[in-house]
Coordinates of N, CA and C in Angstrom, one line a residue:
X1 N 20.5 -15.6 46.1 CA 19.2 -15.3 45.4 C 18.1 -16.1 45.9
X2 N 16.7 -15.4 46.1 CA 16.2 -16.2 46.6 C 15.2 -17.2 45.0
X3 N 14.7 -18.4 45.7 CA 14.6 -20.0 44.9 C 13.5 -19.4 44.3
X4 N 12.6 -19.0 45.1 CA 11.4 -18.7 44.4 C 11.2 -17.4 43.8
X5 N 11.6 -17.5 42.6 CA 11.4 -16.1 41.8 C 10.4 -15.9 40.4
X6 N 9.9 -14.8 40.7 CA 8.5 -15.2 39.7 C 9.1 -14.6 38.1
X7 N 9.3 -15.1 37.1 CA 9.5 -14.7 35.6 C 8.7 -14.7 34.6
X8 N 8.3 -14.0 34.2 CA 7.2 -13.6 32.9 C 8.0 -14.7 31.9
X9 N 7.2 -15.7 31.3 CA 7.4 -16.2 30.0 C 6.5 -15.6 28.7
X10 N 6.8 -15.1 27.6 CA 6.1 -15.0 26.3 C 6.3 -16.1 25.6
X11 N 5.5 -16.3 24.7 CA 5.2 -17.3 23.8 C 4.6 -16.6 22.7
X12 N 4.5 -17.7 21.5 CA 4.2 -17.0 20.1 C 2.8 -18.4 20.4
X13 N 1.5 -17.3 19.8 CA 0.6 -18.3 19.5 C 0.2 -18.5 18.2
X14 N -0.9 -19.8 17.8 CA -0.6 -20.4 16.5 C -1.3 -19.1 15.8
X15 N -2.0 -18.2 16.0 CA -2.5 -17.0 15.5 C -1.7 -15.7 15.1
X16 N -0.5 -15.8 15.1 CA 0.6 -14.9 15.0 C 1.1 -14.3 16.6
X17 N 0.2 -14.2 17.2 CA -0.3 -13.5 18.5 C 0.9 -13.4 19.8
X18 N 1.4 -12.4 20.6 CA 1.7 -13.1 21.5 C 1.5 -13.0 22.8
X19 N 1.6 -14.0 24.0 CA 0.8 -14.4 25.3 C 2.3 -13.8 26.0
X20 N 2.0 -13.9 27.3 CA 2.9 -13.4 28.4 C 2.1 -14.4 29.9
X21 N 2.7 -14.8 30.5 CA 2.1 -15.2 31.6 C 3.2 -15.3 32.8
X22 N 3.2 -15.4 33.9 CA 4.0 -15.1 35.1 C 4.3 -16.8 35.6
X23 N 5.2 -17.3 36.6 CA 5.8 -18.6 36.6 C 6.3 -18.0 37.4
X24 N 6.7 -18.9 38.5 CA 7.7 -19.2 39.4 C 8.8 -20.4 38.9
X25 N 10.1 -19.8 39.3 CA 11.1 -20.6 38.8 C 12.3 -20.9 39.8
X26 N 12.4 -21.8 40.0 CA 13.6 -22.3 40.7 C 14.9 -21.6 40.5
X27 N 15.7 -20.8 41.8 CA 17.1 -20.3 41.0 C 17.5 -19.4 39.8
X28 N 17.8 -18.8 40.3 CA 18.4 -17.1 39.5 C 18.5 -17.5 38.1
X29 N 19.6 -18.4 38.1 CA 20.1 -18.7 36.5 C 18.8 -18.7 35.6
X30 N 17.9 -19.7 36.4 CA 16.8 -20.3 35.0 C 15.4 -19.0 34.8
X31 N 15.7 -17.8 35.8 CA 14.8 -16.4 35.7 C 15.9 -16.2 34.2
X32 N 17.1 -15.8 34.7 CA 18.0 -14.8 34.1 C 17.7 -15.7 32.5
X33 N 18.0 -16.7 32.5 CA 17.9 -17.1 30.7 C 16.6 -17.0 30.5
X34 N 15.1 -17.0 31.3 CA 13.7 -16.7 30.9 C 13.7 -15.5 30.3
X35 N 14.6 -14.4 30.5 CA 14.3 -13.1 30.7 C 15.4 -13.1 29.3
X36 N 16.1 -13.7 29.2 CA 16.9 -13.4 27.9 C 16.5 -14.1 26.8
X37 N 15.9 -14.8 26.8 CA 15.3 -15.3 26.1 C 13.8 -14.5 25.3
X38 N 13.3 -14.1 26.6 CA 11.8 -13.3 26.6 C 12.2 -12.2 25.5
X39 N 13.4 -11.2 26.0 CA 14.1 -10.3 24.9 C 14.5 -10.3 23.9
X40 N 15.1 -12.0 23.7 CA 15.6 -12.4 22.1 C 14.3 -12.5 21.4
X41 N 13.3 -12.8 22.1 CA 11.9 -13.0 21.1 C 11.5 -12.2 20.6
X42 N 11.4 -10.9 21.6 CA 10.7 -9.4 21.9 C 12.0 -8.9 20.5
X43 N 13.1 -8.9 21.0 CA 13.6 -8.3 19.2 C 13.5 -8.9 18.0
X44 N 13.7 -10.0 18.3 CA 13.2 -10.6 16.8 C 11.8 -10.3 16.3
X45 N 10.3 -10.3 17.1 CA 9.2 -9.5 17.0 C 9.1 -8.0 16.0
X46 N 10.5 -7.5 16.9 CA 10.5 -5.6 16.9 C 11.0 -5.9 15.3
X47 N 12.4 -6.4 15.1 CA 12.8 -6.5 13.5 C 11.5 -7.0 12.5
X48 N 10.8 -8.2 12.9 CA 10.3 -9.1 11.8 C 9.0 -7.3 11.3
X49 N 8.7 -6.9 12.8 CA 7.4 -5.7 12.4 C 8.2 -4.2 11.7
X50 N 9.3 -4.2 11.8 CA 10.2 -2.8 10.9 C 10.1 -3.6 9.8
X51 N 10.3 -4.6 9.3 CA 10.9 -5.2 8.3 C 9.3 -5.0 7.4
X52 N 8.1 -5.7 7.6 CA 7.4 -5.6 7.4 C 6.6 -4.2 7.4
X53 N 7.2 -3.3 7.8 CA 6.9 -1.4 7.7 C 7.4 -1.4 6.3
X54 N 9.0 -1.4 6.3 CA 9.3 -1.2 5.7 C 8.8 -1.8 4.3
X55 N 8.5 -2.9 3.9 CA 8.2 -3.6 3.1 C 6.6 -3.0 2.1
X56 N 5.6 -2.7 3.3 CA 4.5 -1.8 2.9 C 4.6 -0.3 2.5
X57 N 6.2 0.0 3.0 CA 6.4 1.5 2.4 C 6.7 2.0 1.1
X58 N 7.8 0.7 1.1 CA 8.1 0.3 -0.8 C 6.3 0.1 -1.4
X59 N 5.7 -1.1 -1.3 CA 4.9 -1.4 -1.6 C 3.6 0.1 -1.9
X60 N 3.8 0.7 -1.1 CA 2.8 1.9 -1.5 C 3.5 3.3 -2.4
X61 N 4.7 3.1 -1.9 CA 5.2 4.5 -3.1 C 5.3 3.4 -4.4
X62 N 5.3 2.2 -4.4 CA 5.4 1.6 -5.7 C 4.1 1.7 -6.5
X63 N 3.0 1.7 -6.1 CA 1.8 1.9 -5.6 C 1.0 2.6 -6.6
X64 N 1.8 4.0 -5.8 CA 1.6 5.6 -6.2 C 2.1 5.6 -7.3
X65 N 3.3 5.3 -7.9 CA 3.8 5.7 -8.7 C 3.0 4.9 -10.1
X66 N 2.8 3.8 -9.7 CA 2.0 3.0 -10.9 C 0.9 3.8 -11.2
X67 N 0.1 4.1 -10.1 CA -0.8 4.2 -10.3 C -1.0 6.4 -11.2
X68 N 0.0 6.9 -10.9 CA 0.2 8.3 -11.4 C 0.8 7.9 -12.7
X69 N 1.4 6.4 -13.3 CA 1.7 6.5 -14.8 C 0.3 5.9 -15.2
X70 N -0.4 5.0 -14.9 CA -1.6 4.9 -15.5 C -2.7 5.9 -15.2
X71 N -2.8 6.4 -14.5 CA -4.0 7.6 -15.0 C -3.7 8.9 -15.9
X72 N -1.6 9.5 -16.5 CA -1.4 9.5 -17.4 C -1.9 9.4 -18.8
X73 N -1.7 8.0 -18.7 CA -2.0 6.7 -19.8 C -3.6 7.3 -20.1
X74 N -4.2 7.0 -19.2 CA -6.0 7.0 -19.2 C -6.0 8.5 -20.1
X75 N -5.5 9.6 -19.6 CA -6.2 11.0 -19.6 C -5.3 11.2 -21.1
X76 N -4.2 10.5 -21.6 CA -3.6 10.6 -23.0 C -4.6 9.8 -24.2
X77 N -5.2 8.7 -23.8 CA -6.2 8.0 -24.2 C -7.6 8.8 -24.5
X78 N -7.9 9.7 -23.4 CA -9.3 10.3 -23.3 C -8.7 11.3 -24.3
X79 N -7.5 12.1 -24.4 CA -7.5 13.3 -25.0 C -7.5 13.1 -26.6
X80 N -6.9 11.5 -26.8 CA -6.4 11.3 -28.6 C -8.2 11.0 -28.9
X81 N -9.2 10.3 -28.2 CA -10.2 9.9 -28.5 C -11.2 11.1 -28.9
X82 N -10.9 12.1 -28.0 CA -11.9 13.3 -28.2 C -11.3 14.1 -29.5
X83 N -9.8 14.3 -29.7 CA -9.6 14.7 -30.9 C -10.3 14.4 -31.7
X84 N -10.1 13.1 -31.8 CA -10.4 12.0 -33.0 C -11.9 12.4 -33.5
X85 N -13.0 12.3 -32.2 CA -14.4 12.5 -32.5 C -14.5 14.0 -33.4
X86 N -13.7 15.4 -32.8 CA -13.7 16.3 -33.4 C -13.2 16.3 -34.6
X87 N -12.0 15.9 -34.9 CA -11.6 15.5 -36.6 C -13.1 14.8 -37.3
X88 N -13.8 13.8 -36.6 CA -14.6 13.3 -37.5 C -15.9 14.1 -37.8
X89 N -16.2 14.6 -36.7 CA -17.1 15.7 -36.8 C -16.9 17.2 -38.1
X90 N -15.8 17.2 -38.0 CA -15.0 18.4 -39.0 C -15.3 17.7 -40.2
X91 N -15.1 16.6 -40.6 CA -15.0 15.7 -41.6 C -16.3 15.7 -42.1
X92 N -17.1 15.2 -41.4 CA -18.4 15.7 -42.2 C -19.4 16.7 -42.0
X93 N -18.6 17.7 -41.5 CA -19.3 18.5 -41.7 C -19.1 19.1 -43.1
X94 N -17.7 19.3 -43.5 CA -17.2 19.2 -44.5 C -17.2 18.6 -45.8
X95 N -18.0 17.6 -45.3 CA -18.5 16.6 -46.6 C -19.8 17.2 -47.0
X96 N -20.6 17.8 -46.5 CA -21.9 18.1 -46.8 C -21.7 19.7 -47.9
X97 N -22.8 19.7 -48.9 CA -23.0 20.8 -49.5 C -23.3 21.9 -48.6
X98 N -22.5 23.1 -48.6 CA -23.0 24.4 -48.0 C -24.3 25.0 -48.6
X99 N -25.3 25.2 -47.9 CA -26.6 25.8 -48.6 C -26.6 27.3 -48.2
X100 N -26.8 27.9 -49.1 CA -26.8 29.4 -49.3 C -28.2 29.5 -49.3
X101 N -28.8 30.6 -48.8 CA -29.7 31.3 -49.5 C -30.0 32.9 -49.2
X102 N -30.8 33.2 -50.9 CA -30.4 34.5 -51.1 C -31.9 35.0 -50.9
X103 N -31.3 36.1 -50.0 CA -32.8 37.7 -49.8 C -32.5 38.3 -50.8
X104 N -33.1 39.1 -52.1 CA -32.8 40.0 -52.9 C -33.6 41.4 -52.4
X105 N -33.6 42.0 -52.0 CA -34.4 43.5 -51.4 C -34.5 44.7 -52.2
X106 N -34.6 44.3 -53.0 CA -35.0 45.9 -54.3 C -35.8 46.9 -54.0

């Protein structure tokens, strides 16, 4: 194998972020573990970002569903209150004397 072989290293930066840069490395072996290593990172990456899908997917049907029992809630609230105003409206209307009055046309 030849000595001088160039191998991409990645790195995690302090910003979550990650870097890639190119190296020359002495000897096959210490490419071959750069490169296995580069991939142990790269999956652990790929899981930590499913994991985190996953986690926002719960998080939004949990979400949705909160949020379709509370506006329920809201529109059962608006409907007992408007009754209510109509019962009280009934109520005194009801309390008041009916006034009649009479045309006699002979």
């Amino acid at each position: 194998m030849d000595p001088d072989i160039e191998t991409s290293i990645i790195s995690d930066n302090d910003d979550g972020s990650i870097s890639s840069s190119w190296q020359e490395k002495e000897g096959g072996n210490d490419a071959m573990k750069q490169l296995e290593d580069e991939m142990k990172l790269l999956r652990w990456h790929k899981v930590a970002n499913e994991s985190a899908i996953q986690a926002a997917i719960i998080r939004t049907k949990n979400l949705k569903k909160k949020d379709k029992v509370l506006k329920a809630e809201a529109e059962s609230r608006e409907r007992e209150m408007h009754k209510a105003q109509i019962r009280r409206i009934i109520k005194e209307e009801m309390s008041k004397p009916l006034k009649v009055s009479f045309a006699l046309n002979l």
